[in-house]
mmCIF file of C-alpha atoms in Angstrom:
data_model
loop_
_atom_site.group_PDB
_atom_site.id
_atom_site.type_symbol
_atom_site.label_atom_id
_atom_site.label_comp_id
_atom_site.label_asym_id
_atom_site.label_seq_id
_atom_site.Cartn_x
_atom_site.Cartn_y
_atom_site.Cartn_z
ATOM 1 C CA ASP A 1 0.313 15.152 -15.193
ATOM 2 C CA THR A 2 -0.360 11.792 -13.603
ATOM 3 C CA ALA A 3 2.696 10.565 -11.734
ATOM 4 C CA VAL A 4 1.833 6.870 -11.784
ATOM 5 C CA SER A 5 -0.655 5.704 -14.355
ATOM 6 C CA GLN A 6 -2.248 2.338 -14.946
ATOM 7 C CA THR A 7 -4.298 0.957 -17.789
ATOM 8 C CA PRO A 8 -6.926 -0.227 -17.964
ATOM 9 C CA LYS A 9 -8.851 1.147 -15.005
ATOM 10 C CA TYR A 10 -11.420 -1.628 -15.232
ATOM 11 C CA LEU A 11 -10.928 -5.094 -16.648
ATOM 12 C CA VAL A 12 -13.688 -7.690 -16.901
ATOM 13 C CA THR A 13 -12.742 -11.011 -18.377
ATOM 14 C CA GLN A 14 -13.562 -14.705 -18.425
ATOM 15 C CA MET A 15 -11.846 -17.398 -16.421
ATOM 16 C CA GLY A 16 -8.925 -18.937 -18.259
ATOM 17 C CA ASN A 17 -8.034 -15.830 -20.239
ATOM 18 C CA ASP A 18 -4.639 -14.133 -20.241
ATOM 19 C CA LYS A 19 -4.517 -10.410 -19.535
ATOM 20 C CA SER A 20 -2.028 -7.643 -18.908
ATOM 21 C CA ILE A 21 -2.123 -4.479 -16.846
ATOM 22 C CA LYS A 22 0.249 -1.686 -17.743
ATOM 23 C CA CYS A 23 1.936 0.724 -15.385
ATOM 24 C CA GLU A 24 4.026 3.764 -16.112
ATOM 25 C CA GLN A 25 5.631 6.319 -13.824
ATOM 26 C CA ASN A 26 7.027 9.674 -14.908
ATOM 27 C CA LEU A 27 8.724 10.477 -11.609
ATOM 28 C CA GLY A 28 12.135 9.116 -12.518
ATOM 29 C CA HIS A 29 11.894 6.625 -9.676
ATOM 30 C CA ASP A 30 14.120 3.582 -9.445
ATOM 31 C CA THR A 31 11.705 1.140 -7.853
ATOM 32 C CA MET A 32 8.264 -0.015 -8.930
ATOM 33 C CA TYR A 33 5.782 -2.325 -7.249
ATOM 34 C CA TRP A 34 2.634 -4.310 -7.813
ATOM 35 C CA TYR A 35 0.082 -4.771 -5.038
ATOM 36 C CA LYS A 36 -3.163 -6.700 -4.830
ATOM 37 C CA GLN A 37 -6.038 -5.417 -2.717
ATOM 38 C CA ASP A 38 -8.703 -8.010 -2.154
ATOM 39 C CA SER A 39 -12.369 -7.647 -1.244
ATOM 40 C CA LYS A 40 -11.469 -7.323 2.425
ATOM 41 C CA LYS A 41 -9.312 -4.292 1.520
ATOM 42 C CA PHE A 42 -6.123 -6.036 2.531
ATOM 43 C CA LEU A 43 -3.253 -4.618 0.496
ATOM 44 C CA LYS A 44 -0.494 -7.095 -0.197
ATOM 45 C CA ILE A 45 2.705 -6.601 -2.133
ATOM 46 C CA MET A 46 3.296 -8.971 -5.019
ATOM 47 C CA PHE A 47 6.486 -7.783 -6.718
ATOM 48 C CA SER A 48 9.040 -5.048 -6.602
ATOM 49 C CA TYR A 49 11.527 -4.134 -9.309
ATOM 50 C CA ASN A 50 14.551 -1.899 -9.028
ATOM 51 C CA ASN A 51 16.406 -1.039 -12.225
ATOM 52 C CA LYS A 52 15.006 -4.136 -13.859
ATOM 53 C CA GLU A 53 16.036 -6.353 -10.964
ATOM 54 C CA LEU A 54 13.344 -8.239 -9.111
ATOM 55 C CA ILE A 55 13.921 -7.430 -5.440
ATOM 56 C CA ILE A 56 10.691 -8.591 -3.857
ATOM 57 C CA ASN A 57 8.789 -11.571 -5.066
ATOM 58 C CA GLU A 58 6.197 -12.568 -2.562
ATOM 59 C CA THR A 59 4.534 -15.909 -2.849
ATOM 60 C CA VAL A 60 2.181 -15.429 -5.739
ATOM 61 C CA PRO A 61 1.115 -18.017 -8.308
ATOM 62 C CA ASN A 62 3.520 -18.237 -11.212
ATOM 63 C CA ARG A 63 0.590 -17.309 -13.444
ATOM 64 C CA PHE A 64 1.520 -13.764 -12.452
ATOM 65 C CA SER A 65 4.626 -12.365 -14.073
ATOM 66 C CA PRO A 66 5.990 -8.833 -13.954
ATOM 67 C CA LYS A 67 7.663 -7.413 -17.023
ATOM 68 C CA SER A 68 9.828 -4.321 -16.878
ATOM 69 C CA PRO A 69 10.853 -3.100 -20.337
ATOM 70 C CA ASP A 70 12.517 -0.047 -18.813
ATOM 71 C CA LYS A 71 12.789 1.839 -15.549
ATOM 72 C CA ALA A 72 9.552 3.746 -16.115
ATOM 73 C CA HIS A 73 7.351 0.734 -16.794
ATOM 74 C CA LEU A 74 6.331 -2.349 -14.876
ATOM 75 C CA ASN A 75 3.588 -4.390 -16.472
ATOM 76 C CA LEU A 76 1.748 -7.265 -14.882
ATOM 77 C CA HIS A 77 0.838 -10.305 -16.972
ATOM 78 C CA ILE A 78 -1.658 -12.805 -15.669
ATOM 79 C CA ASN A 79 -2.176 -16.148 -17.365
ATOM 80 C CA SER A 80 -5.114 -18.507 -16.986
ATOM 81 C CA LEU A 81 -7.168 -16.122 -14.881
ATOM 82 C CA GLU A 82 -9.115 -17.571 -11.975
ATOM 83 C CA LEU A 83 -12.108 -16.299 -10.033
ATOM 84 C CA GLY A 84 -9.881 -15.621 -7.018
ATOM 85 C CA ASP A 85 -7.805 -13.196 -9.031
ATOM 86 C CA SER A 86 -10.643 -10.675 -8.881
ATOM 87 C CA ALA A 87 -9.285 -7.719 -6.937
ATOM 88 C CA VAL A 88 -7.935 -4.228 -7.347
ATOM 89 C CA TYR A 89 -4.321 -4.184 -8.510
ATOM 90 C CA PHE A 90 -2.223 -1.159 -7.649
ATOM 91 C CA CYS A 91 1.056 -0.192 -9.185
ATOM 92 C CA ALA A 92 3.398 2.051 -7.169
ATOM 93 C CA SER A 93 6.828 3.585 -7.423
ATOM 94 C CA SER A 94 9.408 5.044 -5.085
ATOM 95 C CA GLN A 95 12.761 6.723 -5.422
ATOM 96 C CA SER A 96 14.503 4.110 -3.250
ATOM 97 C CA GLY A 97 17.743 2.583 -4.344
ATOM 98 C CA VAL A 98 18.375 -1.111 -4.163
ATOM 99 C CA ARG A 99 17.188 -2.794 -0.992
ATOM 100 C CA THR A 100 16.349 0.321 0.965
ATOM 101 C CA LEU A 101 12.705 0.949 0.178
ATOM 102 C CA THR A 102 12.682 3.844 2.584
ATOM 103 C CA ASP A 103 10.979 6.364 0.411
ATOM 104 C CA THR A 104 7.401 7.360 -0.080
ATOM 105 C CA GLN A 105 5.527 5.136 -2.452
ATOM 106 C CA TYR A 106 3.304 6.793 -4.996
ATOM 107 C CA PHE A 107 0.401 4.662 -6.077
ATOM 108 C CA GLY A 108 -1.405 4.495 -9.364
ATOM 109 C CA PRO A 109 -5.213 4.757 -9.416
ATOM 110 C CA GLY A 110 -5.676 0.991 -9.469
ATOM 111 C CA THR A 111 -7.086 -1.531 -11.927
ATOM 112 C CA ARG A 112 -10.270 -3.261 -10.874
ATOM 113 C CA LEU A 113 -10.101 -6.780 -12.261
ATOM 114 C CA THR A 114 -13.226 -8.898 -12.342
ATOM 115 C CA VAL A 115 -12.980 -12.492 -13.454
ATOM 116 C CA LEU A 116 -16.280 -14.099 -14.426
ATOM 117 C CA ARG B 1 -0.104 -13.677 14.873
ATOM 118 C CA LYS B 2 -0.208 -11.328 11.889
ATOM 119 C CA GLU B 3 2.957 -9.412 11.151
ATOM 120 C CA VAL B 4 1.101 -6.104 11.250
ATOM 121 C CA GLU B 5 -2.227 -5.669 13.024
ATOM 122 C CA GLN B 6 -4.661 -2.822 13.150
ATOM 123 C CA ASP B 7 -8.066 -2.413 14.733
ATOM 124 C CA PRO B 8 -10.332 -2.398 11.672
ATOM 125 C CA GLY B 9 -12.819 -0.029 13.303
ATOM 126 C CA PRO B 10 -14.894 1.679 12.180
ATOM 127 C CA PHE B 11 -14.152 4.555 14.493
ATOM 128 C CA ASN B 12 -17.108 6.893 14.343
ATOM 129 C CA VAL B 13 -16.372 10.232 16.000
ATOM 130 C CA PRO B 14 -17.880 13.723 15.890
ATOM 131 C CA GLU B 15 -16.206 16.536 14.043
ATOM 132 C CA GLY B 16 -13.682 18.304 16.241
ATOM 133 C CA ALA B 17 -12.911 15.231 18.330
ATOM 134 C CA THR B 18 -9.482 13.784 18.900
ATOM 135 C CA VAL B 19 -9.022 10.213 17.782
ATOM 136 C CA ALA B 20 -6.086 7.844 18.028
ATOM 137 C CA PHE B 21 -5.382 4.388 16.776
ATOM 138 C CA ASN B 22 -2.504 1.980 16.990
ATOM 139 C CA CYS B 23 -0.780 -0.498 14.780
ATOM 140 C CA THR B 24 1.230 -3.356 16.259
ATOM 141 C CA TYR B 25 3.995 -5.226 14.512
ATOM 142 C CA SER B 26 5.500 -8.564 15.405
ATOM 143 C CA ASN B 27 9.026 -8.408 13.979
ATOM 144 C CA SER B 28 11.429 -6.439 16.137
ATOM 145 C CA ALA B 29 13.724 -6.094 13.106
ATOM 146 C CA SER B 30 11.202 -3.738 11.520
ATOM 147 C CA GLN B 31 12.974 -0.563 10.589
ATOM 148 C CA SER B 32 10.737 1.884 8.752
ATOM 149 C CA PHE B 33 7.197 2.871 9.480
ATOM 150 C CA PHE B 34 4.590 4.903 7.688
ATOM 151 C CA TRP B 35 0.945 5.879 7.821
ATOM 152 C CA TYR B 36 -0.968 5.922 4.550
ATOM 153 C CA ARG B 37 -4.480 7.119 3.944
ATOM 154 C CA GLN B 38 -6.862 5.472 1.511
ATOM 155 C CA ASP B 39 -10.169 7.002 0.499
ATOM 156 C CA CYS B 40 -12.964 4.778 -0.721
ATOM 157 C CA ARG B 41 -12.140 3.305 -4.129
ATOM 158 C CA LYS B 42 -8.958 5.356 -4.379
ATOM 159 C CA GLU B 43 -5.279 4.593 -4.155
ATOM 160 C CA PRO B 44 -3.324 4.797 -0.877
ATOM 161 C CA LYS B 45 -1.421 8.039 -0.305
ATOM 162 C CA LEU B 46 1.320 8.736 2.171
ATOM 163 C CA LEU B 47 0.104 10.603 5.216
ATOM 164 C CA MET B 48 3.342 10.659 7.160
ATOM 165 C CA SER B 49 6.456 8.738 7.978
ATOM 166 C CA VAL B 50 6.927 7.702 11.586
ATOM 167 C CA TYR B 51 10.209 8.611 13.255
ATOM 168 C CA SER B 52 11.659 7.214 16.444
ATOM 169 C CA SER B 53 11.337 10.546 18.225
ATOM 170 C CA GLY B 54 7.749 10.989 17.121
ATOM 171 C CA ASN B 55 6.667 13.575 14.612
ATOM 172 C CA GLU B 56 3.861 15.996 14.034
ATOM 173 C CA ASP B 57 2.316 17.387 10.886
ATOM 174 C CA GLY B 58 -0.416 19.883 11.607
ATOM 175 C CA ARG B 59 -3.248 18.055 13.338
ATOM 176 C CA PHE B 60 -1.556 14.675 12.932
ATOM 177 C CA THR B 61 0.948 13.158 15.337
ATOM 178 C CA ALA B 62 2.706 9.860 14.763
ATOM 179 C CA GLN B 63 4.625 7.975 17.415
ATOM 180 C CA LEU B 64 6.766 4.863 17.466
ATOM 181 C CA ASN B 65 7.169 2.654 20.510
ATOM 182 C CA ARG B 66 9.873 0.123 19.729
ATOM 183 C CA ALA B 67 9.781 -1.492 23.167
ATOM 184 C CA SER B 68 6.110 -2.406 22.788
ATOM 185 C CA GLN B 69 6.316 -2.694 19.011
ATOM 186 C CA TYR B 70 3.567 -0.383 17.943
ATOM 187 C CA ILE B 71 3.057 2.842 16.084
ATOM 188 C CA SER B 72 0.243 5.251 16.688
ATOM 189 C CA LEU B 73 -1.566 8.002 14.869
ATOM 190 C CA LEU B 74 -3.326 10.823 16.662
ATOM 191 C CA ILE B 75 -5.670 13.174 14.842
ATOM 192 C CA ARG B 76 -6.709 16.350 16.654
ATOM 193 C CA ASP B 77 -9.659 18.569 15.796
ATOM 194 C CA SER B 78 -10.924 16.019 13.292
ATOM 195 C CA LYS B 79 -12.552 17.216 10.088
ATOM 196 C CA LEU B 80 -15.149 15.577 7.914
ATOM 197 C CA SER B 81 -12.446 15.217 5.258
ATOM 198 C CA ASP B 82 -10.442 12.998 7.596
ATOM 199 C CA SER B 83 -12.925 10.186 6.957
ATOM 200 C CA ALA B 84 -10.895 7.470 5.290
ATOM 201 C CA THR B 85 -9.092 4.215 5.975
ATOM 202 C CA TYR B 86 -5.696 4.593 7.592
ATOM 203 C CA LEU B 87 -3.098 1.985 6.736
ATOM 204 C CA CYS B 88 0.071 1.423 8.676
ATOM 205 C CA VAL B 89 3.094 0.189 6.770
ATOM 206 C CA VAL B 90 6.101 -1.602 8.169
ATOM 207 C CA ILE B 91 9.294 -2.240 6.250
ATOM 208 C CA LEU B 92 11.812 -4.879 7.256
ATOM 209 C CA TYR B 93 15.345 -5.097 5.932
ATOM 210 C CA SER B 94 17.127 -8.407 6.151
ATOM 211 C CA SER B 95 18.293 -10.719 3.432
ATOM 212 C CA ALA B 96 15.257 -9.601 1.513
ATOM 213 C CA SER B 97 13.291 -6.448 2.036
ATOM 214 C CA LYS B 98 9.703 -6.815 3.036
ATOM 215 C CA ILE B 99 6.897 -4.292 2.891
ATOM 216 C CA ILE B 100 3.837 -5.088 4.974
ATOM 217 C CA PHE B 101 0.625 -3.122 4.977
ATOM 218 C CA GLY B 102 -1.827 -3.375 7.832
ATOM 219 C CA SER B 103 -5.417 -4.116 6.951
ATOM 220 C CA GLY B 104 -6.413 -0.567 7.789
ATOM 221 C CA THR B 105 -8.500 1.268 10.343
ATOM 222 C CA ARG B 106 -11.645 2.863 9.044
ATOM 223 C CA LEU B 107 -12.399 6.325 10.414
ATOM 224 C CA SER B 108 -15.700 8.084 9.940
ATOM 225 C CA ILE B 109 -16.171 11.660 11.093
ATOM 226 C CA ARG B 110 -19.777 12.766 11.613
ATOM 227 C CA PRO B 111 -21.003 16.367 11.537
#
């Protein structure tokens, strides 16, 4: 069983479109994350949610919005896609309670987004 | 100065060699440290946490030097399967938690 899953694995779309990436974890973890890894392989955190509370919100364009319908899901919505949004997006989860973030993060397989 | 810095490499070493690389961090308030491993086109996976007293897991040894603000990873008797990118991770706790990944050090083990 996959612990952290993401769909789709690949996403190719035109500039200006709106798209969503889904993430689900079956580990019973309290905290979920979204990361962006650019072409230079630099992994940067975008958001972190704990029990539906946004606890990390790095400076990302407001075109990006996380949506957490429940503890096991954290979806990423992107509006008005731009060329610079092309990257690999990783979802992750950890057991950590609020504001500790001490635990191992388990990453999903990534979604490779290409904006044309 | 970047908050977390790593030598990008690549480190190209023969099988069986010992290799070490460091990761420096700029914020002395940093409180948790980890090494992750990322294979090409795969997700990062935890290799080991880094404890103040240093810790060892098989062929891997991680150390933390708070005075000089760096963590290190030592790999002994390297295997071909150790070829990967190694990412250091620093977590800060203040008014808002912050997770910072280094840009990674690429390691290539040759036969």
